[in-house]
Short mmCIF file of C-alpha atoms in Angstrom, two decimals:
data_model
loop_
_atom_site.label_atom_id
_atom_site.label_comp_id
_atom_site.label_asym_id
_atom_site.label_seq_id
_atom_site.Cartn_x
_atom_site.Cartn_y
_atom_site.Cartn_z
CA MET I 2 -43.02 -6.80 15.40
CA THR I 3 -38.78 -7.02 14.10
CA ASP I 4 -38.09 -10.16 11.96
CA SER I 5 -35.99 -12.13 13.13
CA ARG I 6 -33.57 -12.89 9.80
CA VAL I 7 -30.28 -11.42 9.59
CA LEU I 8 -28.59 -10.79 6.35
CA VAL I 9 -25.63 -11.00 5.76
CA ILE I 10 -23.74 -8.68 2.69
CA GLY I 11 -20.35 -9.97 1.68
CA GLY I 12 -18.98 -13.72 0.93
CA GLY I 13 -15.21 -13.05 2.38
CA ILE I 14 -13.73 -14.31 5.77
CA ALA I 15 -15.74 -11.89 7.70
CA GLY I 16 -19.39 -12.45 6.00
CA LEU I 17 -19.19 -15.88 6.26
CA THR I 18 -17.66 -15.80 9.78
CA ALA I 19 -20.54 -13.54 10.42
CA THR I 20 -23.50 -15.97 9.06
CA ALA I 21 -21.74 -19.02 10.45
CA LEU I 22 -21.54 -18.19 14.47
CA LEU I 23 -25.89 -17.19 13.48
CA ALA I 24 -26.70 -20.13 12.01
CA GLN I 25 -25.05 -22.28 15.15
CA GLU I 26 -26.71 -20.09 17.76
CA GLY I 27 -30.19 -21.09 15.50
CA VAL I 28 -30.73 -17.33 14.12
CA PRO I 29 -31.99 -17.35 10.50
CA VAL I 30 -29.52 -16.04 8.42
CA THR I 31 -28.76 -14.94 4.87
CA LEU I 32 -25.51 -14.52 3.07
CA LEU I 33 -25.70 -12.60 -0.22
CA GLU I 34 -22.37 -12.60 -2.20
CA ALA I 35 -21.67 -11.24 -5.64
CA HIS I 36 -19.58 -13.22 -7.16
CA HIS I 37 -19.64 -16.36 -8.12
CA GLN I 38 -17.66 -18.08 -5.07
CA THR I 39 -16.64 -17.10 -1.52
CA GLY I 40 -14.20 -16.25 0.68
CA GLY I 41 -13.11 -12.17 -1.31
CA CYS I 42 -9.90 -11.15 -1.22
CA ALA I 43 -8.82 -14.31 0.78
CA GLY I 44 -10.45 -16.42 -2.18
CA THR I 45 -7.79 -18.95 -4.96
CA PHE I 46 -8.33 -18.82 -8.74
CA ARG I 47 -6.97 -21.43 -10.59
CA ARG I 48 -4.90 -21.22 -14.94
CA GLY I 49 -4.87 -25.01 -16.13
CA PRO I 50 -2.75 -27.53 -13.46
CA TRP I 51 -1.92 -24.00 -11.64
CA THR I 52 -3.95 -22.66 -8.22
CA PHE I 53 -3.14 -18.72 -7.14
CA ASP I 54 -4.21 -16.97 -3.43
CA VAL I 55 -6.23 -13.86 -4.67
CA GLY I 56 -5.07 -11.21 -2.03
CA ALA I 57 -3.73 -13.26 0.95
CA THR I 58 -1.39 -15.61 1.28
CA GLN I 59 -0.40 -16.83 4.86
CA VAL I 60 -3.02 -16.89 7.84
CA ALA I 61 -2.78 -15.89 11.49
CA GLY I 62 -4.87 -17.28 14.49
CA LEU I 63 -4.32 -21.07 14.09
CA GLU I 64 -2.14 -22.22 17.06
CA PRO I 65 -4.12 -23.08 20.74
CA GLY I 66 -6.62 -19.48 21.47
CA GLY I 67 -5.78 -17.78 18.38
CA SER I 68 -9.02 -15.95 16.87
CA HIS I 69 -8.82 -18.71 13.78
CA GLU I 70 -8.51 -21.45 16.22
CA ARG I 71 -10.82 -20.78 18.91
CA LEU I 72 -14.09 -19.47 16.93
CA PHE I 73 -13.69 -22.83 14.83
CA ARG I 74 -13.52 -25.03 17.91
CA HIS I 75 -16.81 -22.74 18.73
CA LEU I 76 -18.19 -23.91 15.40
CA LYS I 77 -16.98 -27.46 15.82
CA VAL I 78 -15.12 -27.63 12.93
CA PRO I 79 -11.49 -29.24 12.48
CA LEU I 80 -8.81 -26.31 11.66
CA PRO I 81 -7.19 -26.94 8.05
CA GLU I 82 -4.44 -28.59 7.40
CA ALA I 83 -1.53 -25.95 8.02
CA GLU I 84 2.57 -25.76 8.50
CA ILE I 85 4.65 -22.49 10.55
CA LEU I 86 6.38 -20.96 8.80
CA ASP I 87 9.85 -20.34 10.23
CA PRO I 88 11.19 -18.26 9.47
CA GLY I 89 7.29 -15.63 9.11
CA CYS I 90 9.15 -13.77 6.59
CA VAL I 91 12.37 -13.08 5.16
CA VAL I 92 13.31 -8.86 4.49
CA ASP I 93 15.46 -7.78 2.57
CA LEU I 94 16.16 -4.31 2.78
CA ASP I 95 17.96 -4.23 -1.18
CA ASP I 96 20.91 -2.16 0.02
CA GLY I 97 23.64 -4.64 0.02
CA SER I 98 22.83 -5.67 3.31
CA PRO I 99 21.80 -9.05 5.22
CA PRO I 100 18.15 -10.58 4.93
CA ILE I 101 16.71 -10.35 8.29
CA PRO I 102 14.88 -13.51 8.76
CA LEU I 103 11.57 -13.50 11.69
CA TRP I 104 12.16 -16.31 13.38
CA HIS I 105 9.30 -18.49 14.63
CA ASP I 106 11.55 -18.91 17.71
CA PRO I 107 11.82 -15.84 20.11
CA ALA I 108 15.10 -16.21 21.91
CA ARG I 109 16.48 -17.18 17.74
CA TRP I 110 14.42 -13.81 16.65
CA GLN I 111 15.90 -12.01 19.85
CA HIS I 112 19.28 -13.15 18.80
CA GLU I 113 18.77 -12.01 15.34
CA ARG I 114 17.77 -8.66 16.56
CA GLU I 115 20.67 -7.76 18.06
CA ILE I 116 23.10 -8.70 15.53
CA GLN I 117 20.65 -6.95 12.85
CA PHE I 118 19.76 -3.85 15.25
CA PRO I 119 22.42 -3.51 17.66
CA GLY I 120 21.12 -1.02 20.44
CA SER I 121 17.85 -1.57 19.61
CA GLN I 122 16.67 -3.89 22.78
CA ARG I 123 14.82 -1.01 24.44
CA PHE I 124 12.66 -0.60 22.24
CA TRP I 125 12.09 -4.01 21.08
CA ALA I 126 11.42 -4.95 25.48
CA LEU I 127 8.95 -1.96 24.69
CA CYS I 128 7.33 -3.79 21.85
CA ALA I 129 7.18 -7.15 23.97
CA ALA I 130 5.04 -5.11 26.71
CA ILE I 131 2.03 -3.56 25.01
CA HIS I 132 1.94 -6.61 22.98
CA ALA I 133 1.70 -8.83 25.78
CA SER I 134 -0.83 -6.03 27.53
CA ASN I 135 -2.61 -6.20 24.24
CA TRP I 136 -3.63 -9.41 23.98
CA ASP I 137 -4.49 -9.16 27.37
CA PHE I 138 -6.59 -7.29 26.87
CA ALA I 139 -8.39 -8.84 23.43
CA SER I 140 -8.68 -11.86 25.44
CA HIS I 141 -11.27 -11.01 27.20
CA ASP I 142 -13.80 -9.89 23.17
CA PRO I 143 -13.93 -5.59 24.43
CA VAL I 144 -16.28 -3.66 22.20
CA VAL I 145 -13.19 -1.55 21.50
CA THR I 146 -15.53 1.35 19.86
CA PRO I 147 -18.33 1.47 22.27
CA ARG I 148 -22.09 3.32 21.47
CA SER I 149 -24.30 1.52 24.00
CA LEU I 150 -24.02 1.19 27.65
CA TRP I 151 -23.79 -2.56 27.19
CA ASP I 152 -20.69 -1.88 24.44
CA TRP I 153 -18.85 0.25 27.68
CA GLN I 154 -20.16 -2.82 29.86
CA GLN I 155 -17.40 -5.33 27.71
CA LEU I 156 -14.79 -2.54 27.27
CA LEU I 157 -14.44 -1.41 30.76
CA GLY I 158 -14.57 -4.98 32.34
CA ALA I 159 -11.67 -6.14 29.58
CA LEU I 160 -9.80 -3.08 31.49
CA ARG I 161 -6.51 -4.48 33.30
CA PRO I 162 -4.01 -1.79 34.97
CA ALA I 163 -1.36 -2.91 32.37
CA THR I 164 -3.76 -1.99 29.72
CA ILE I 165 -4.49 1.58 30.76
CA ALA I 166 -0.86 2.03 31.36
CA SER I 167 -0.39 1.25 27.76
CA GLY I 168 -3.44 3.09 26.79
CA LEU I 169 -1.00 6.48 27.80
CA LEU I 170 0.58 5.17 23.90
CA THR I 171 -2.81 5.85 22.39
CA THR I 172 -2.09 9.32 20.64
CA LEU I 173 1.72 7.85 19.18
CA THR I 174 3.05 5.71 16.50
CA ILE I 175 5.83 2.80 15.91
CA ALA I 176 8.03 6.13 15.54
CA ASP I 177 7.18 7.47 18.04
CA LEU I 178 8.44 4.46 20.38
CA LEU I 179 11.56 4.93 18.01
CA THR I 180 12.50 8.17 20.21
CA LEU I 181 11.29 7.11 23.13
CA CYS I 182 13.57 4.20 23.12
CA GLY I 183 16.79 6.20 21.54
CA CYS I 184 16.96 4.28 18.36
CA ASP I 185 15.58 7.25 15.78
CA ARG I 186 18.83 7.90 13.94
CA ASP I 187 18.94 3.84 13.14
CA GLN I 188 18.26 4.76 9.94
CA ARG I 189 18.44 0.68 8.25
CA LEU I 190 15.93 -0.67 11.33
CA ARG I 191 13.81 2.50 10.06
CA ARG I 192 13.97 0.98 6.81
CA PHE I 193 12.78 -2.52 8.22
CA LEU I 194 9.37 -0.81 10.44
CA ASP I 195 8.52 1.13 6.96
CA LEU I 196 8.18 -2.51 5.15
CA GLN I 197 6.68 -4.62 7.22
CA LEU I 198 4.33 -2.25 8.83
CA LYS I 199 3.03 -1.47 5.69
CA LEU I 200 2.04 -4.54 4.84
CA TYR I 201 -0.05 -4.89 8.50
CA SER I 202 -1.15 -1.38 8.68
CA GLN I 203 -1.10 0.10 5.51
CA GLU I 204 1.34 2.50 6.96
CA PRO I 205 5.14 3.48 7.50
CA ALA I 206 6.03 3.55 10.91
CA ASP I 207 5.33 7.51 11.55
CA ARG I 208 1.71 6.91 11.38
CA THR I 209 1.64 3.49 12.69
CA ALA I 210 -0.67 3.64 15.90
CA ALA I 211 2.07 2.11 18.32
CA LEU I 212 -0.79 -0.04 19.78
CA TYR I 213 -1.40 -1.73 16.62
CA GLY I 214 2.20 -1.95 15.60
CA ALA I 215 3.68 -3.28 18.64
CA THR I 216 1.65 -6.32 18.16
CA VAL I 217 1.65 -6.63 14.43
CA LEU I 218 5.32 -6.85 14.91
CA GLN I 219 5.90 -9.90 17.23
CA MET I 220 2.97 -11.84 14.87
CA ALA I 221 5.21 -14.89 13.41
CA GLN I 222 6.50 -15.38 16.72
CA ALA I 223 5.42 -18.07 19.24
CA PRO I 224 3.32 -18.64 21.20
CA LEU I 225 1.86 -16.73 17.53
CA GLY I 226 2.54 -18.15 14.37
CA LEU I 227 1.75 -17.47 10.76
CA TRP I 228 0.99 -20.27 8.88
CA HIS I 229 0.86 -21.61 5.49
CA LEU I 230 -2.42 -23.65 4.21
CA GLN I 231 -1.97 -26.62 2.66
CA GLY I 232 -4.22 -26.63 -0.34
CA SER I 233 -4.88 -22.70 -1.24
CA MET I 234 -6.67 -19.71 0.82
CA GLN I 235 -10.41 -21.53 -0.10
CA VAL I 236 -9.89 -24.24 2.90
CA LEU I 237 -10.97 -21.04 5.05
CA SER I 238 -14.23 -20.16 3.43
CA ASP I 239 -15.08 -24.06 2.75
CA ARG I 240 -14.46 -24.87 6.06
CA LEU I 241 -16.69 -21.76 6.90
CA LEU I 242 -19.38 -22.37 4.17
CA GLY I 243 -19.47 -26.44 6.05
CA ALA I 244 -20.35 -25.05 8.97
CA ILE I 245 -23.10 -22.67 7.22
CA ASN I 246 -24.75 -25.19 5.60
CA ARG I 247 -24.71 -27.31 8.41
CA ASP I 248 -26.44 -25.29 10.85
CA GLY I 249 -29.11 -24.67 8.16
CA GLY I 250 -27.88 -21.15 7.07
CA GLN I 251 -27.90 -19.70 3.39
CA VAL I 252 -25.99 -18.60 1.06
CA LEU I 253 -26.95 -17.65 -1.77
CA LEU I 254 -24.36 -16.95 -4.62
CA ARG I 255 -23.91 -13.68 -7.65
CA HIS I 256 -26.63 -11.90 -5.42
CA GLN I 257 -25.03 -8.27 -5.20
CA VAL I 258 -26.99 -5.69 -2.88
CA LYS I 259 -28.21 -2.41 -4.91
CA ARG I 260 -30.10 -0.69 -2.25
CA LEU I 261 -30.61 -1.01 2.03
CA GLU I 262 -33.45 0.90 3.24
CA ARG I 263 -35.18 0.75 6.43
CA GLN I 264 -38.78 0.45 6.41
CA GLY I 265 -40.05 0.31 10.49
CA ASN I 266 -38.41 -1.70 12.16
CA HIS I 267 -37.27 -3.51 9.49
CA TRP I 268 -34.89 -3.59 6.72
CA LEU I 269 -35.50 -4.45 3.08
CA VAL I 270 -32.66 -5.62 0.49
CA HIS I 271 -32.52 -5.27 -2.97
CA SER I 272 -30.08 -7.42 -4.76
CA SER I 273 -30.24 -8.39 -8.48
CA ASN I 274 -29.34 -12.18 -9.40
CA SER I 275 -27.58 -13.92 -11.87
CA ALA I 276 -29.98 -13.64 -14.36
CA GLY I 277 -30.29 -9.96 -13.78
CA GLN I 278 -33.93 -9.93 -11.74
CA SER I 279 -33.83 -7.99 -8.65
CA VAL I 280 -34.79 -9.62 -5.29
CA GLU I 281 -36.15 -8.26 -2.66
CA HIS I 282 -34.37 -9.61 1.10
CA ARG I 283 -36.39 -8.57 4.27
CA ALA I 284 -34.33 -8.82 7.88
CA GLY I 285 -34.32 -7.02 11.20
CA ASP I 286 -30.78 -7.24 11.57
CA VAL I 287 -28.27 -6.69 8.03
CA ILE I 288 -24.16 -7.19 8.83
CA CYS I 289 -22.94 -5.24 5.80
CA SER I 290 -18.55 -6.57 5.37
CA LEU I 291 -18.10 -4.17 2.41
CA PRO I 292 -16.01 -1.85 2.65
CA PRO I 293 -18.05 1.12 4.24
CA GLN I 294 -17.14 3.90 1.87
CA THR I 295 -19.94 1.52 -0.66
CA LEU I 296 -22.05 2.27 2.04
CA PRO I 297 -23.58 5.94 0.10
CA SER I 298 -23.99 5.08 -2.30
CA LEU I 299 -25.78 1.78 -1.24
CA LEU I 300 -28.52 3.77 1.18
CA ALA I 301 -31.68 4.51 0.25
CA PRO I 302 -31.85 8.79 -0.07
CA ASN I 303 -32.69 10.13 3.59
CA THR I 304 -31.65 7.71 5.55
CA MET I 305 -28.60 7.93 6.47
CA PRO I 306 -27.82 10.77 8.90
CA ALA I 307 -25.86 13.25 7.89
CA GLY I 308 -22.90 13.53 10.24
CA TYR I 309 -22.54 9.86 9.62
CA GLY I 310 -22.39 10.44 5.61
CA GLN I 311 -19.68 12.53 5.91
CA ARG I 312 -17.58 10.66 8.03
CA LEU I 313 -18.19 8.38 5.21
CA ASN I 314 -17.69 10.09 2.86
CA ASN I 315 -14.46 11.85 4.07
CA LEU I 316 -12.59 8.45 4.86
CA ILE I 317 -9.44 8.06 3.67
CA GLN I 318 -8.67 6.27 0.20
CA PRO I 319 -7.19 2.74 1.05
CA SER I 320 -3.93 1.56 -1.06
CA GLY I 321 -4.36 -0.22 -4.61
CA ALA I 322 -2.25 -3.70 -5.04
CA LEU I 323 -0.08 -4.98 -8.07
CA VAL I 324 -0.29 -8.42 -8.30
CA LEU I 325 2.15 -10.53 -10.21
CA TYR I 326 1.02 -14.35 -10.60
CA GLY I 327 3.53 -16.39 -11.84
CA VAL I 328 4.68 -20.27 -11.84
CA VAL I 329 8.29 -21.05 -12.61
CA ARG I 330 11.03 -24.08 -12.02
CA ARG I 331 11.79 -24.79 -8.94
CA GLY I 332 15.00 -25.85 -9.64
CA ALA I 333 15.53 -22.39 -10.49
CA LEU I 334 14.82 -20.82 -7.11
CA PRO I 335 17.63 -20.41 -4.75
CA ALA I 336 17.72 -23.46 -2.51
CA ASP I 337 17.14 -21.83 0.26
CA CYS I 338 14.35 -20.08 -0.79
CA PRO I 339 11.61 -19.20 2.18
CA GLY I 340 7.58 -19.22 1.84
CA HIS I 341 7.16 -15.74 2.37
CA LEU I 342 10.38 -12.66 0.79
CA GLN I 343 10.08 -8.92 1.22
CA ARG I 344 11.88 -6.17 -0.99
CA GLY I 345 12.36 -2.54 -0.55
CA CYS I 346 13.01 -1.90 -3.91
CA LYS I 347 12.05 1.56 -5.55
CA VAL I 348 11.36 0.42 -9.55
CA PRO I 349 8.94 -1.21 -9.61
CA GLY I 350 8.67 -0.16 -5.07
CA SER I 351 7.97 -2.46 -1.98
CA LEU I 352 7.66 -6.39 -2.75
CA PHE I 353 5.56 -8.97 -0.81
CA VAL I 354 6.39 -12.21 -2.44
CA SER I 355 4.93 -16.01 -1.92
CA VAL I 356 6.06 -19.36 -2.83
CA SER I 357 4.52 -22.60 -3.42
CA ARG I 358 6.23 -25.26 -1.21
CA GLU I 359 6.29 -28.70 -2.97
CA GLY I 360 2.98 -30.49 -2.48
CA ASP I 361 1.01 -27.66 -1.54
CA GLY I 362 -1.57 -28.35 -4.00
CA ARG I 363 -0.88 -25.35 -5.84
CA ALA I 364 1.62 -26.65 -8.19
CA PRO I 365 3.06 -29.63 -10.24
CA ALA I 366 5.44 -31.15 -8.85
CA GLY I 367 8.55 -29.05 -9.32
CA GLN I 368 6.71 -26.03 -10.10
CA ALA I 369 6.27 -23.53 -7.78
CA THR I 370 3.74 -20.90 -8.25
CA LEU I 371 5.02 -17.14 -7.38
CA ILE I 372 3.19 -14.87 -6.18
CA ALA I 373 4.59 -10.66 -6.08
CA SER I 374 2.64 -7.76 -5.06
CA VAL I 375 3.32 -4.23 -4.53
CA PHE I 376 1.08 -1.49 -3.52
CA THR I 377 -0.31 1.30 -5.86
CA PRO I 378 -2.47 4.42 -5.48
CA THR I 379 -5.71 3.31 -7.39
CA ALA I 380 -4.75 6.39 -8.75
CA ASP I 381 -6.39 6.32 -13.12
CA TRP I 382 -6.34 2.45 -13.29
CA CYS I 383 -9.98 1.99 -13.27
CA THR I 384 -10.76 4.84 -15.47
CA LEU I 385 -7.95 4.01 -18.27
CA HIS I 386 -8.88 3.93 -21.69
CA GLU I 387 -7.94 0.40 -22.43
CA PRO I 388 -4.89 0.84 -24.99
CA LEU I 389 -3.63 3.14 -22.25
CA TYR I 390 -4.52 0.26 -19.58
CA GLN I 391 -3.26 -3.05 -21.66
CA ASP I 392 -0.37 -0.88 -22.80
CA ARG I 393 0.20 0.56 -18.83
CA LYS I 394 -0.15 -3.02 -17.53
CA ARG I 395 2.16 -4.61 -19.63
CA GLN I 396 4.80 -2.85 -18.38
CA THR I 397 4.42 -3.30 -14.82
CA LEU I 398 4.64 -6.72 -15.46
CA GLN I 399 8.12 -6.21 -17.06
CA ALA I 400 9.33 -4.23 -14.89
CA MET I 401 7.93 -6.35 -11.67
CA GLN I 402 9.49 -9.52 -13.36
CA ARG I 403 12.91 -7.81 -13.91
CA GLU I 404 13.30 -7.44 -10.19
CA LEU I 405 12.71 -10.90 -9.46
CA ASN I 406 14.95 -12.25 -11.86
CA ARG I 407 17.38 -10.04 -10.15
CA TRP I 408 16.96 -10.62 -7.20
CA LEU I 409 15.90 -14.29 -6.99
CA GLY I 410 18.17 -15.70 -10.41
CA LEU I 411 15.49 -16.10 -12.71
CA SER I 412 16.04 -16.29 -16.14
CA GLY I 413 13.32 -15.24 -18.79
CA GLU I 414 12.90 -19.56 -19.22
CA ASP I 415 12.17 -19.87 -16.35
CA TRP I 416 9.00 -18.67 -16.18
CA LEU I 417 5.72 -21.75 -16.93
CA HIS I 418 3.23 -18.59 -16.40
CA GLN I 419 3.08 -14.96 -15.86
CA GLU I 420 -0.03 -12.41 -15.42
CA LEU I 421 -0.72 -8.78 -13.61
CA ALA I 422 -3.73 -7.85 -11.40
CA THR I 423 -4.21 -3.97 -11.33
CA PRO I 424 -6.96 -2.64 -9.03
CA ARG I 425 -8.84 -2.67 -11.76
CA GLY I 426 -9.53 -6.28 -12.13
CA PHE I 427 -9.90 -6.65 -8.07
CA ALA I 428 -12.18 -4.14 -8.30
CA GLY I 429 -14.00 -6.83 -10.74
CA TRP I 430 -13.66 -9.68 -8.83
CA THR I 431 -14.16 -8.53 -5.29
CA GLY I 432 -16.49 -5.55 -6.02
CA ARG I 433 -14.36 -3.44 -4.16
CA PRO I 434 -14.36 0.14 -4.91
CA GLU I 435 -11.56 1.30 -7.12
CA GLY I 436 -10.05 -2.62 -6.41
CA ILE I 437 -8.50 -1.22 -2.98
CA VAL I 438 -6.91 -3.67 -0.87
CA GLY I 439 -7.18 -3.39 3.15
CA GLY I 440 -8.78 -1.12 5.33
CA LEU I 441 -8.18 1.94 6.09
CA GLY I 442 -4.83 2.43 7.46
CA GLN I 443 -3.96 1.95 11.42
CA HIS I 444 -2.62 5.65 12.13
CA PRO I 445 -3.54 6.66 15.63
CA ALA I 446 -6.15 8.90 14.43
CA ARG I 447 -8.64 6.13 12.97
CA PHE I 448 -7.23 3.01 15.26
CA GLY I 449 -9.49 1.39 18.34
CA PRO I 450 -11.57 3.94 19.96
CA PHE I 451 -11.12 6.88 17.33
CA GLY I 452 -11.82 4.34 14.23
CA LEU I 453 -15.51 3.29 12.79
CA ALA I 454 -17.94 1.19 15.37
CA GLY I 455 -19.52 -1.73 14.55
CA ARG I 456 -22.33 -0.31 15.56
CA THR I 457 -23.94 1.90 13.19
CA PRO I 458 -26.24 5.31 14.08
CA LEU I 459 -28.88 3.06 12.12
CA ASP I 460 -31.18 0.82 13.99
CA GLY I 461 -30.11 -2.60 12.85
CA LEU I 462 -27.72 -1.76 10.46
CA TRP I 463 -23.73 -3.53 11.32
CA LEU I 464 -20.28 -3.64 10.35
CA CYS I 465 -17.41 -5.77 10.10
CA GLY I 466 -14.06 -6.18 8.15
CA ASP I 467 -10.68 -5.05 8.01
CA SER I 468 -11.87 -1.27 8.50
CA LEU I 469 -13.46 -2.03 11.85
CA HIS I 470 -11.49 -3.10 14.79
CA PRO I 471 -8.70 -5.01 15.30
CA GLY I 472 -7.74 -4.32 11.21
CA GLU I 473 -7.20 -6.72 8.37
CA GLY I 474 -6.36 -10.01 8.07
CA THR I 475 -8.75 -12.91 8.39
CA ALA I 476 -7.18 -13.34 12.00
CA GLY I 477 -8.75 -10.01 12.38
CA VAL I 478 -11.84 -9.44 9.84
CA SER I 479 -13.10 -12.59 12.00
CA LEU I 480 -12.86 -10.89 15.23
CA SER I 481 -14.50 -8.25 14.16
CA ALA I 482 -17.46 -10.53 12.81
CA LEU I 483 -17.14 -11.50 16.31
CA ASN I 484 -17.91 -8.61 17.51
CA ALA I 485 -21.27 -8.03 15.36
CA CYS I 486 -22.51 -10.65 15.52
CA ARG I 487 -21.90 -10.60 19.66
CA GLN I 488 -24.19 -6.89 19.54
CA VAL I 489 -26.77 -8.63 17.80
CA MET I 490 -27.49 -11.63 19.51
CA GLU I 491 -27.21 -9.20 23.10
CA ARG I 492 -29.77 -7.07 21.40
CA ARG I 493 -31.98 -9.82 21.06
CA GLY I 494 -31.82 -10.91 24.84
CA GLN I 495 -29.26 -13.87 23.38
CA PRO I 496 -25.69 -13.58 24.59
CA LEU I 497 -23.68 -14.70 22.39
CA THR I 498 -20.49 -16.46 24.28
CA VAL I 499 -17.07 -17.67 22.60
CA GLN I 500 -14.31 -19.17 24.84
CA PRO I 501 -11.14 -18.29 24.61
#
């Protein structure tokens, strides 16, 4: 008989969601997390009176029918208190032209686009049609990367005529859509798209799948939206953790998984605890929410099929991030400073900035946390000798601070705190190899049916997280966890259904 327990590896939002869903179904489930707290890239840390969100600083999917709202409703967990972001972001192309606010109201955003990008209506109309088709398709919980008869039934059952029509665009990029609509000569529009898509797909317009980009470009508008959580991003993890504890699931912190070994009809998962002791866990199924690049080193020798191992070893290397965590006097910020900003500067690179709101629990009155991030190749950040590492880190912090001062009109006296996180720091905090952030990048060759499947070739081993469909962000990884749980429960003859 197969062991009925499920082990979930990784306590980010994907792992927590999977554990909570299984615990509510009455499945014996244990979550193993190497860190001292849950949350992963959507966690937080404190410095004195200030609370900083580690990576993710905004949330999608809290609106009625959104992924978080739907899953929290299913789990009977109250949604966290949150404020809709309007605008969702303000994008400064750093070319002397007016900044571009992404308004929540679709009519207002359409009017803004007509002013900012005249002649682009056909492009945005095509994106809207693709988005509507995608949203209808996703509402039926398809398994987009089918690897079994049941998977294929879920995929085919979700197809609609509009889905089949938009499927003809599967191999195209957002840049291809610009060309089809006669907008490819608008360099300002292209610059805007490159900046926005890099945030959500890790790729510019000429490398972002059209079917993916058309949706993420409209995430800030109603009936969807981007949200700012009261307190910190950690509230998402805390709500899921509460559901796990309520329903009898088990969470083991400071348990780092060292090896996965298949023995007969069950898995042995070897971990080390906070005391450095080896612990052996046995389960019929394992759901891994870690980056798939970690699997070759975790699986016991001769466990992985050669072809699958080669595919994992050949995965592209996602970007790393340099993140400045700062605190400034609120009065020094521009009077109309939005909560989220993006600036397309050359040095130190495109900056994405999140500013806390007064009374949101992140800083004392009259102060604001300011988190500024820029993508970077992981390169040698994790291998530099300490003196060289500290020197580069100091120079990078100064460059980012100079640009923020120029952009936001700040001076040295306005800063109350500043520190820099690098890929080396993220590798230590999250355990992600070389401190990578985000998923694999939503290139057409890796998007949807061409991506990694949650159902691996190894019996009883499942994947979820930001490298699986539908992609990165807390809303995306939650849906990947739902897909993995549905597949696990179907194999056990206990279908899992989450109402739309």
